[in-house]
Tab-separated table of C-alpha atoms and ligand atoms in Angstrom:
chain	number	residue	atom	x	y	z
A	2	UNK	CA	106.933	-27.043	5.788
A	3	UNK	CA	103.875	-27.622	3.679
A	4	UNK	CA	100.122	-27.349	3.638
A	5	UNK	CA	98.054	-29.952	1.821
A	6	UNK	CA	95.061	-28.683	-0.139
A	7	UNK	CA	93.085	-31.546	-1.642
A	8	UNK	CA	90.296	-31.231	-4.151
A	9	UNK	CA	87.392	-33.361	-5.287
A	10	UNK	CA	88.677	-33.448	-8.831
A	11	UNK	CA	91.322	-31.950	-11.103
A	12	UNK	CA	88.983	-29.344	-12.576
A	13	UNK	CA	88.241	-27.932	-9.110
A	14	UNK	CA	91.964	-27.882	-8.331
A	15	UNK	CA	92.807	-26.087	-11.591
A	16	UNK	CA	90.159	-23.425	-10.931
A	17	UNK	CA	91.330	-22.789	-7.364
A	18	UNK	CA	95.029	-22.797	-8.199
A	19	UNK	CA	94.458	-20.344	-11.060
A	20	UNK	CA	92.410	-18.127	-8.737
A	21	UNK	CA	95.114	-18.115	-6.068
A	22	UNK	CA	97.999	-17.567	-8.504
A	23	UNK	CA	96.149	-14.756	-10.292
A	24	UNK	CA	95.632	-12.953	-6.967
A	25	UNK	CA	99.340	-13.254	-6.122
A	26	UNK	CA	100.438	-11.995	-9.541
A	27	UNK	CA	98.032	-9.062	-9.327
A	28	UNK	CA	99.313	-8.185	-5.831
A	29	UNK	CA	102.936	-8.263	-7.063
A	30	UNK	CA	102.103	-5.967	-9.994
A	31	UNK	CA	100.242	-3.620	-7.631
A	32	UNK	CA	103.214	-3.351	-5.299
A	33	UNK	CA	106.174	-3.261	-7.729
A	34	UNK	CA	104.751	-2.760	-11.202
A	35	UNK	CA	105.720	-6.222	-12.434
A	36	UNK	CA	105.494	-9.910	-11.565
A	37	UNK	CA	107.248	-13.165	-12.434
A	38	UNK	CA	106.129	-16.775	-12.376
A	39	UNK	CA	107.869	-20.056	-13.164
A	40	UNK	CA	105.675	-22.992	-14.096
A	41	UNK	CA	106.553	-26.646	-14.553
A	42	UNK	CA	106.097	-28.804	-17.602
A	43	UNK	CA	105.059	-32.425	-17.740
A	44	UNK	CA	101.551	-33.771	-18.090
A	45	UNK	CA	99.907	-32.351	-14.933
A	46	UNK	CA	99.505	-28.589	-15.514
A	47	UNK	CA	97.479	-28.280	-18.766
A	48	UNK	CA	94.102	-27.602	-17.125
A	49	UNK	CA	95.651	-25.090	-14.730
A	50	UNK	CA	97.334	-23.301	-17.655
A	51	UNK	CA	93.993	-23.029	-19.422
A	52	UNK	CA	92.280	-21.586	-16.326
A	53	UNK	CA	95.100	-19.101	-15.644
A	54	UNK	CA	95.290	-17.966	-19.280
A	55	UNK	CA	91.682	-16.732	-19.043
A	56	UNK	CA	92.277	-14.508	-16.019
A	57	UNK	CA	91.989	-10.759	-16.318
A	58	UNK	CA	95.482	-9.681	-15.295
A	59	UNK	CA	97.932	-6.964	-16.380
A	60	UNK	CA	99.679	-9.641	-18.462
A	61	UNK	CA	102.051	-7.198	-20.194
A	62	UNK	CA	103.679	-6.652	-16.799
A	63	UNK	CA	104.016	-10.365	-16.072
A	64	UNK	CA	106.956	-12.561	-17.114
A	65	UNK	CA	106.392	-16.296	-17.379
A	66	UNK	CA	109.186	-18.850	-17.441
A	67	UNK	CA	109.711	-22.541	-16.744
A	68	UNK	CA	111.247	-24.040	-13.607
A	69	UNK	CA	113.156	-26.284	-16.016
A	70	UNK	CA	113.272	-27.244	-19.676
A	71	UNK	CA	114.308	-30.272	-21.687
A	72	UNK	CA	116.984	-29.289	-24.240
A	73	UNK	CA	114.893	-30.227	-27.295
A	74	UNK	CA	113.647	-28.214	-30.255
A	75	UNK	CA	110.694	-26.093	-29.301
A	76	UNK	CA	108.502	-27.857	-31.868
A	77	UNK	CA	109.163	-31.225	-30.151
A	78	UNK	CA	106.266	-32.829	-28.274
A	79	UNK	CA	108.688	-33.089	-25.299
A	80	UNK	CA	109.235	-29.321	-25.196
A	81	UNK	CA	107.822	-27.603	-22.121
A	82	UNK	CA	108.123	-24.313	-24.031
A	83	UNK	CA	105.727	-25.669	-26.652
A	84	UNK	CA	103.352	-26.804	-23.892
A	85	UNK	CA	103.350	-23.318	-22.352
A	86	UNK	CA	102.958	-21.581	-25.709
A	87	UNK	CA	99.975	-23.717	-26.632
A	88	UNK	CA	98.232	-23.794	-23.260
A	89	UNK	CA	99.259	-20.774	-21.163
A	90	UNK	CA	100.404	-18.024	-23.545
A	91	UNK	CA	96.931	-17.958	-25.097
A	92	UNK	CA	93.648	-16.163	-24.407
A	93	UNK	CA	94.256	-13.126	-22.161
A	94	UNK	CA	97.747	-14.342	-21.208
A	95	UNK	CA	98.937	-14.038	-24.810
A	96	UNK	CA	100.115	-10.531	-23.787
A	97	UNK	CA	102.531	-11.911	-21.165
A	98	UNK	CA	106.301	-11.910	-21.673
A	99	UNK	CA	107.963	-15.315	-21.917
A	100	UNK	CA	111.519	-15.876	-20.689
A	101	UNK	CA	112.946	-18.605	-22.950
A	102	UNK	CA	115.228	-21.169	-21.331
A	103	UNK	CA	115.904	-23.043	-24.587
A	104	UNK	CA	118.298	-20.790	-26.474
A	105	UNK	CA	120.278	-21.970	-29.503
A	106	UNK	CA	121.563	-25.433	-30.321
A	107	UNK	CA	123.927	-26.300	-27.489
A	108	UNK	CA	123.569	-25.962	-23.769
A	109	UNK	CA	127.086	-24.588	-23.395
A	110	UNK	CA	128.744	-22.515	-20.657
A	111	UNK	CA	128.332	-19.302	-22.645
A	112	UNK	CA	124.581	-19.791	-23.125
A	113	UNK	CA	124.211	-20.535	-19.421
A	114	UNK	CA	126.213	-17.456	-18.426
A	115	UNK	CA	124.008	-15.205	-20.613
A	116	UNK	CA	120.823	-16.790	-19.300
A	117	UNK	CA	121.979	-16.423	-15.699
A	118	UNK	CA	122.502	-12.678	-16.119
A	119	UNK	CA	119.174	-12.258	-17.924
A	120	UNK	CA	117.273	-14.272	-15.304
A	121	UNK	CA	118.729	-12.220	-12.439
A	122	UNK	CA	117.733	-9.008	-14.238
A	123	UNK	CA	114.333	-10.020	-15.547
A	124	UNK	CA	112.644	-12.315	-13.092
A	125	UNK	CA	114.408	-13.334	-9.900
A	126	UNK	CA	113.359	-13.730	-7.184
A	127	UNK	CA	110.152	-15.262	-8.503
A	128	UNK	CA	106.827	-14.048	-7.185
A	129	UNK	CA	105.223	-17.414	-7.871
A	130	UNK	CA	106.760	-20.847	-8.375
A	131	UNK	CA	104.682	-23.851	-9.428
A	132	UNK	CA	106.573	-27.084	-8.955
A	133	UNK	CA	105.702	-30.529	-10.255
A	134	UNK	CA	107.068	-33.780	-8.861
A	135	UNK	CA	108.229	-36.992	-10.519
A	136	UNK	CA	107.756	-40.526	-9.181
A	137	UNK	CA	111.432	-40.460	-8.099
A	138	UNK	CA	110.923	-37.303	-6.028
A	139	UNK	CA	112.585	-34.963	-8.528
A	140	UNK	CA	111.221	-31.494	-8.935
A	141	UNK	CA	112.109	-28.949	-11.625
A	142	UNK	CA	115.072	-30.889	-13.119
A	143	UNK	CA	116.686	-31.580	-9.752
A	144	UNK	CA	117.053	-35.286	-10.524
A	145	UNK	CA	118.316	-37.594	-7.748
A	146	UNK	CA	119.914	-39.838	-10.382
A	147	UNK	CA	122.004	-37.071	-11.958
A	148	UNK	CA	125.698	-36.451	-11.367
A	149	UNK	CA	124.872	-32.791	-10.835
A	150	UNK	CA	122.513	-33.274	-7.885
A	151	UNK	CA	124.967	-32.027	-5.218
A	152	UNK	CA	125.603	-28.829	-7.155
A	153	UNK	CA	121.903	-28.436	-8.016
A	154	UNK	CA	120.875	-28.597	-4.350
A	155	UNK	CA	123.820	-26.610	-2.943
A	156	UNK	CA	122.626	-23.546	-1.040
A	157	UNK	CA	125.845	-21.712	-1.908
A	158	UNK	CA	125.508	-22.305	-5.666
A	159	UNK	CA	125.745	-18.771	-7.100
A	160	UNK	CA	124.128	-19.743	-10.438
A	161	UNK	CA	120.423	-19.404	-11.001
A	162	UNK	CA	120.440	-21.859	-13.899
A	163	UNK	CA	122.483	-24.965	-14.619
A	164	UNK	CA	122.678	-27.992	-16.873
A	165	UNK	CA	121.497	-31.350	-15.534
A	166	UNK	CA	121.756	-34.705	-17.296
A	167	UNK	CA	119.307	-37.201	-15.800
A	168	UNK	CA	120.121	-40.891	-16.194
A	169	UNK	CA	116.567	-42.149	-15.681
A	170	UNK	CA	114.726	-39.621	-17.873
A	171	UNK	CA	115.316	-38.478	-21.442
A	172	UNK	CA	117.103	-35.304	-22.620
A	173	UNK	CA	119.632	-33.042	-21.038
A	174	UNK	CA	117.927	-30.268	-19.101
A	175	UNK	CA	118.337	-26.707	-18.021
A	176	UNK	CA	116.983	-26.061	-14.550
A	177	UNK	CA	116.747	-23.315	-12.001
A	178	UNK	CA	118.866	-24.329	-9.028
A	179	UNK	CA	117.423	-25.076	-5.608
A	180	UNK	CA	119.059	-21.957	-4.139
A	181	UNK	CA	117.420	-19.701	-6.734
A	182	UNK	CA	113.972	-21.333	-6.462
A	183	UNK	CA	114.072	-21.200	-2.675
A	184	UNK	CA	113.896	-17.390	-2.793
A	185	UNK	CA	110.457	-17.489	-4.474
A	186	UNK	CA	107.829	-15.492	-2.609
A	187	UNK	CA	105.121	-18.162	-3.066
A	188	UNK	CA	105.734	-21.848	-3.787
A	189	UNK	CA	103.146	-24.382	-4.914
A	190	UNK	CA	103.463	-28.096	-5.601
A	191	UNK	CA	100.859	-29.244	-8.123
A	192	UNK	CA	100.304	-33.018	-8.237
A	193	UNK	CA	97.548	-35.426	-9.156
A	194	UNK	CA	96.815	-39.176	-8.851
A	195	UNK	CA	97.107	-41.537	-5.906
A	196	UNK	CA	100.574	-42.633	-6.958
A	197	UNK	CA	101.837	-39.042	-6.565
A	198	UNK	CA	100.102	-38.883	-3.155
A	199	UNK	CA	102.129	-41.946	-2.171
A	200	UNK	CA	105.311	-40.241	-3.427
A	201	UNK	CA	104.397	-37.198	-1.330
A	202	UNK	CA	103.937	-39.391	1.750
A	203	UNK	CA	107.311	-41.027	1.121
A	204	UNK	CA	108.891	-37.589	0.724
A	205	UNK	CA	107.484	-36.534	4.085
A	206	UNK	CA	108.644	-39.700	5.847
A	207	UNK	CA	112.413	-39.125	5.642
A	208	UNK	CA	114.886	-36.270	5.313
A	209	UNK	CA	117.470	-37.319	2.691
A	210	UNK	CA	117.140	-34.622	0.040
A	211	UNK	CA	119.630	-36.300	-2.327
A	212	UNK	CA	117.319	-39.311	-2.453
A	213	UNK	CA	114.199	-37.158	-3.057
A	214	UNK	CA	115.012	-33.519	-3.912
A	215	UNK	CA	111.384	-32.375	-3.380
A	216	UNK	CA	112.094	-32.854	0.340
A	217	UNK	CA	114.379	-29.835	0.265
A	218	UNK	CA	111.309	-27.660	-0.399
A	219	UNK	CA	108.708	-29.557	1.639
A	220	UNK	CA	110.882	-29.705	4.732
A	221	UNK	CA	112.437	-26.251	4.655
A	222	UNK	CA	111.369	-24.505	7.896
A	223	UNK	CA	110.951	-21.082	6.272
A	224	UNK	CA	109.109	-22.131	3.121
A	225	UNK	CA	105.422	-22.969	3.268
A	226	UNK	CA	104.815	-25.086	0.170
A	227	UNK	CA	101.165	-25.103	-0.808
A	228	UNK	CA	100.538	-28.624	-2.064
A	229	UNK	CA	97.579	-28.838	-4.455
A	230	UNK	CA	96.418	-32.411	-5.008
A	231	UNK	CA	93.458	-34.095	-6.685
A	232	UNK	CA	92.935	-37.695	-7.768
B	324	6PG	C1	109.684	-31.764	-16.613
B	324	6PG	C2	109.307	-31.131	-15.316
B	324	6PG	C3	109.212	-32.048	-14.150
B	324	6PG	C4	107.751	-32.414	-13.969
B	324	6PG	C5	107.585	-33.685	-13.177
B	324	6PG	C6	106.140	-34.137	-13.130
B	324	6PG	O1	110.045	-31.072	-17.523
B	324	6PG	O2	109.614	-32.998	-16.723
B	324	6PG	O3	109.265	-29.816	-15.135
B	324	6PG	O4	109.753	-31.571	-12.958
B	324	6PG	O5	107.069	-31.359	-13.367
B	324	6PG	O6	108.359	-34.684	-13.773
B	324	6PG	O7	105.728	-34.480	-14.417
B	324	6PG	P1	104.265	-34.996	-14.734
B	324	6PG	O8	103.349	-33.835	-14.543
B	324	6PG	O9	104.339	-35.407	-16.194
B	324	6PG	O10	104.006	-36.130	-13.810
């Protein structure tokens, strides 16, 4: 299920989303001494990152990661890691820990196995998950066009992280699997523009998750996705 929160403009959305996420991270630290959050890359979240980075939080107890990453050098303009370093791990949030998904040159089985163990130990289940959504209904790097989509959406997939090779978008990716993201305590979908609103409406109008993987979150009966939208 989902709840739509729409805002007059993107700045108002960024302020409110940062406020809400900060409260959830603080509550997690209060109850268990630590908190974890996965954010998405792409072009939408910059303003939100800026607002969140200025929040007074026990950042040293908070681990930030990405819902997915493109397997590119971290100095590439396509790197989500670079985006997060420049826009979220700044100001007060510069004290936060960052869990790197892009490790080494090749996205091989050994790298994935190490990352899976580390992710289980360091940050899963996530306290906060911020998803984005592509025009094709992908979220994280759960791409409908990829050969790996069955495995990526499988509820019995024991891996937290896997490799995905999209055919309609550049770069091979590492992504958290649907099964691992589904366990997040709080899930948000952050989108802007009327074209993304139309994609959202399409996602809500049918149930085939292989056609639009975001449906698997929006239509799950036990997950209440908070959709944050502004033009
Ligand atoms: C990525 C993402 C991806 C993104 C959507 C939306 O690395 O590309 O994590 O899931 O969130 O594609 O991207 P935009 O914000 O650029 O529309």
